[in-house]
mmCIF file of C-alpha atoms in Angstrom:
data_model
loop_
_atom_site.group_PDB
_atom_site.id
_atom_site.type_symbol
_atom_site.label_atom_id
_atom_site.label_comp_id
_atom_site.label_asym_id
_atom_site.label_seq_id
_atom_site.Cartn_x
_atom_site.Cartn_y
_atom_site.Cartn_z
ATOM 1 C CA MET A 1 0.097 0.127 0.193
ATOM 2 C CA PHE A 2 1.284 3.194 -0.854
ATOM 3 C CA THR A 3 1.173 6.647 0.369
ATOM 4 C CA VAL A 4 1.508 10.354 -0.871
ATOM 5 C CA SER A 5 4.773 10.508 0.944
ATOM 6 C CA ASP A 6 6.054 7.764 -1.274
ATOM 7 C CA ILE A 7 5.648 9.601 -4.180
ATOM 8 C CA ILE A 8 7.214 12.759 -3.413
ATOM 9 C CA SER A 9 10.225 10.701 -1.954
ATOM 10 C CA ASP A 10 10.043 9.699 -5.464
ATOM 11 C CA VAL A 11 9.919 12.632 -7.270
ATOM 12 C CA GLN A 12 12.675 14.077 -4.987
ATOM 13 C CA ARG A 13 14.901 10.984 -5.840
ATOM 14 C CA GLY A 14 14.241 11.772 -9.545
ATOM 15 C CA ILE A 15 14.810 15.662 -9.261
ATOM 16 C CA ALA A 16 18.716 14.626 -7.669
ATOM 17 C CA ALA A 17 19.414 12.242 -10.031
ATOM 18 C CA ASN A 18 18.436 14.636 -12.889
ATOM 19 C CA ASN A 19 20.277 17.342 -11.326
ATOM 20 C CA MET A 20 17.232 19.919 -11.240
ATOM 21 C CA ILE A 21 16.399 22.902 -8.933
ATOM 22 C CA GLU A 22 12.650 21.922 -7.949
ATOM 23 C CA THR A 23 11.404 25.156 -7.976
ATOM 24 C CA TYR A 24 11.844 26.350 -11.260
ATOM 25 C CA PHE A 25 9.765 23.906 -13.386
ATOM 26 C CA THR A 26 5.928 23.105 -13.472
ATOM 27 C CA TYR A 27 5.132 19.353 -12.953
ATOM 28 C CA ARG A 28 2.568 17.409 -14.803
ATOM 29 C CA LEU A 29 0.877 14.569 -13.022
ATOM 30 C CA VAL A 30 -0.404 11.955 -15.249
ATOM 31 C CA TYR A 31 -2.911 9.586 -13.494
ATOM 32 C CA PHE A 32 -5.517 6.822 -14.492
ATOM 33 C CA ILE A 33 -8.897 6.568 -12.926
ATOM 34 C CA ASN A 34 -9.743 2.689 -13.593
ATOM 35 C CA GLU A 35 -13.776 1.968 -13.247
ATOM 36 C CA ASN A 36 -15.447 -0.892 -14.569
ATOM 37 C CA GLY A 37 -12.609 -2.587 -16.927
ATOM 38 C CA LYS A 38 -12.113 1.125 -18.547
ATOM 39 C CA GLY A 39 -9.071 3.291 -17.864
ATOM 40 C CA ARG A 40 -9.472 7.312 -18.404
ATOM 41 C CA LYS A 41 -6.192 9.011 -18.646
ATOM 42 C CA CYS A 42 -6.153 12.484 -17.126
ATOM 43 C CA TYR A 43 -3.326 14.917 -16.103
ATOM 44 C CA VAL A 44 -2.788 18.157 -13.862
ATOM 45 C CA ASP A 45 -0.053 20.606 -14.059
ATOM 46 C CA THR A 46 1.221 21.895 -10.734
ATOM 47 C CA PRO A 47 4.032 23.950 -9.240
ATOM 48 C CA TYR A 48 6.327 22.124 -6.761
ATOM 49 C CA GLU A 49 5.154 23.753 -3.792
ATOM 50 C CA ASN A 50 1.554 22.237 -4.548
ATOM 51 C CA LEU A 51 2.692 18.975 -5.648
ATOM 52 C CA ARG A 52 1.258 17.245 -2.123
ATOM 53 C CA GLN A 53 -1.883 18.703 -2.294
ATOM 54 C CA SER A 54 -2.447 17.898 -5.846
ATOM 55 C CA LEU A 55 -1.675 14.344 -5.207
ATOM 56 C CA GLU A 56 -3.660 14.419 -2.445
ATOM 57 C CA ASN A 57 -6.889 16.150 -4.120
ATOM 58 C CA ILE A 58 -6.445 13.290 -7.316
ATOM 59 C CA ILE A 59 -6.639 10.776 -4.760
ATOM 60 C CA ARG A 60 -9.323 11.897 -2.273
ATOM 61 C CA LYS A 61 -11.926 13.409 -5.665
ATOM 62 C CA ASN A 62 -11.539 9.930 -7.720
ATOM 63 C CA LEU A 63 -10.987 7.217 -5.377
ATOM 64 C CA SER A 64 -14.169 5.232 -4.139
ATOM 65 C CA THR A 65 -15.081 1.639 -3.478
ATOM 66 C CA THR A 66 -15.877 0.901 -7.231
ATOM 67 C CA ASN A 67 -13.011 2.464 -9.098
ATOM 68 C CA THR A 68 -8.817 2.842 -8.673
ATOM 69 C CA VAL A 69 -6.424 5.551 -9.339
ATOM 70 C CA VAL A 70 -3.092 5.127 -10.581
ATOM 71 C CA ILE A 71 -0.502 7.573 -10.456
ATOM 72 C CA ALA A 72 1.353 6.830 -13.713
ATOM 73 C CA ALA A 73 3.964 9.625 -14.169
ATOM 74 C CA VAL A 74 5.401 12.973 -12.532
ATOM 75 C CA SER A 75 7.212 14.792 -15.114
ATOM 76 C CA VAL A 76 9.037 18.111 -16.104
ATOM 77 C CA ARG A 77 10.039 19.369 -19.303
ATOM 78 C CA LYS A 78 13.856 20.424 -19.083
ATOM 79 C CA ASN A 79 15.970 21.786 -22.099
ATOM 80 C CA ARG A 80 13.127 20.864 -24.528
ATOM 81 C CA GLU A 81 12.836 17.113 -23.129
ATOM 82 C CA ILE A 82 10.468 15.688 -20.987
ATOM 83 C CA VAL A 83 11.970 14.134 -18.161
ATOM 84 C CA SER A 84 10.103 11.428 -15.937
ATOM 85 C CA LEU A 85 10.753 12.076 -12.056
ATOM 86 C CA LEU A 86 8.720 8.394 -11.100
ATOM 87 C CA SER A 87 10.429 5.140 -11.000
ATOM 88 C CA ARG A 88 7.401 3.203 -11.462
ATOM 89 C CA ALA A 89 3.363 3.485 -10.886
ATOM 90 C CA TYR A 90 1.681 4.198 -7.994
ATOM 91 C CA GLY A 91 -1.521 2.776 -7.639
ATOM 92 C CA PHE A 92 -4.504 3.432 -4.919
ATOM 93 C CA ASP A 93 -7.544 0.752 -4.165
ATOM 94 C CA LEU A 94 -9.723 1.275 -1.409
ATOM 95 C CA GLY A 95 -10.041 -2.602 -1.254
ATOM 96 C CA GLU A 96 -6.645 -3.036 -0.644
ATOM 97 C CA TYR A 97 -6.709 -0.654 2.221
ATOM 98 C CA PHE A 98 -9.729 -2.202 4.066
ATOM 99 C CA ARG A 99 -7.964 -5.782 3.648
ATOM 100 C CA LYS A 100 -4.828 -4.340 5.447
ATOM 101 C CA ILE A 101 -7.004 -2.885 8.034
ATOM 102 C CA CYS A 102 -8.834 -5.836 8.195
ATOM 103 C CA GLU A 103 -5.755 -8.135 8.675
ATOM 104 C CA SER A 104 -4.205 -5.638 11.491
ATOM 105 C CA LYS A 105 -7.298 -5.866 13.387
ATOM 106 C CA GLU A 106 -7.241 -9.806 12.884
ATOM 107 C CA LYS A 107 -3.488 -9.803 14.482
ATOM 108 C CA ASP A 108 -4.506 -7.680 17.243
ATOM 109 C CA ASN A 109 -7.364 -10.021 18.485
ATOM 110 C CA ILE A 110 -5.043 -12.981 18.153
ATOM 111 C CA ASN A 111 -2.600 -11.407 19.996
ATOM 112 C CA SER A 112 -5.087 -10.061 22.624
ATOM 113 C CA TYR A 113 -6.064 -13.719 22.805
ATOM 114 C CA TYR A 114 -2.808 -15.093 23.709
ATOM 115 C CA GLY A 115 -2.293 -12.113 26.375
ATOM 116 C CA ARG A 116 0.399 -10.062 24.129
ATOM 117 C CA ARG A 117 -0.018 -6.444 24.407
ATOM 118 C CA LYS A 118 -0.775 -4.794 21.046
ATOM 119 C CA ALA A 119 1.524 -2.871 19.160
ATOM 120 C CA GLN A 120 1.290 0.595 18.894
ATOM 121 C CA TRP A 121 2.313 2.263 15.474
ATOM 122 C CA CYS A 122 -0.182 5.042 14.944
#
């Protein structure tokens, strides 16, 4: 399961690898909304300062129990070339999120049954 912080970290590695100053560029976020076997490609242009907010808005506005969102690319135009800053695509799925929560709850129940203390990770 991925987070927006994972994407930001990957973008920052891409910026460092391409020897760029992040505030000089406009970032294009390419994402797909997949529903009922059909995908719709969308994009948003944003400055670096709004990168996190833009990613959160994409996920918040488009993710539901009936569809998934995939952040496919974050790119910039540098010296007339398009430079990709992500090393992979990042998928978001509420079904995966709910499975993770259920697994965690199940582990907590097993640990309390055997008298073990629950782990504090939040």
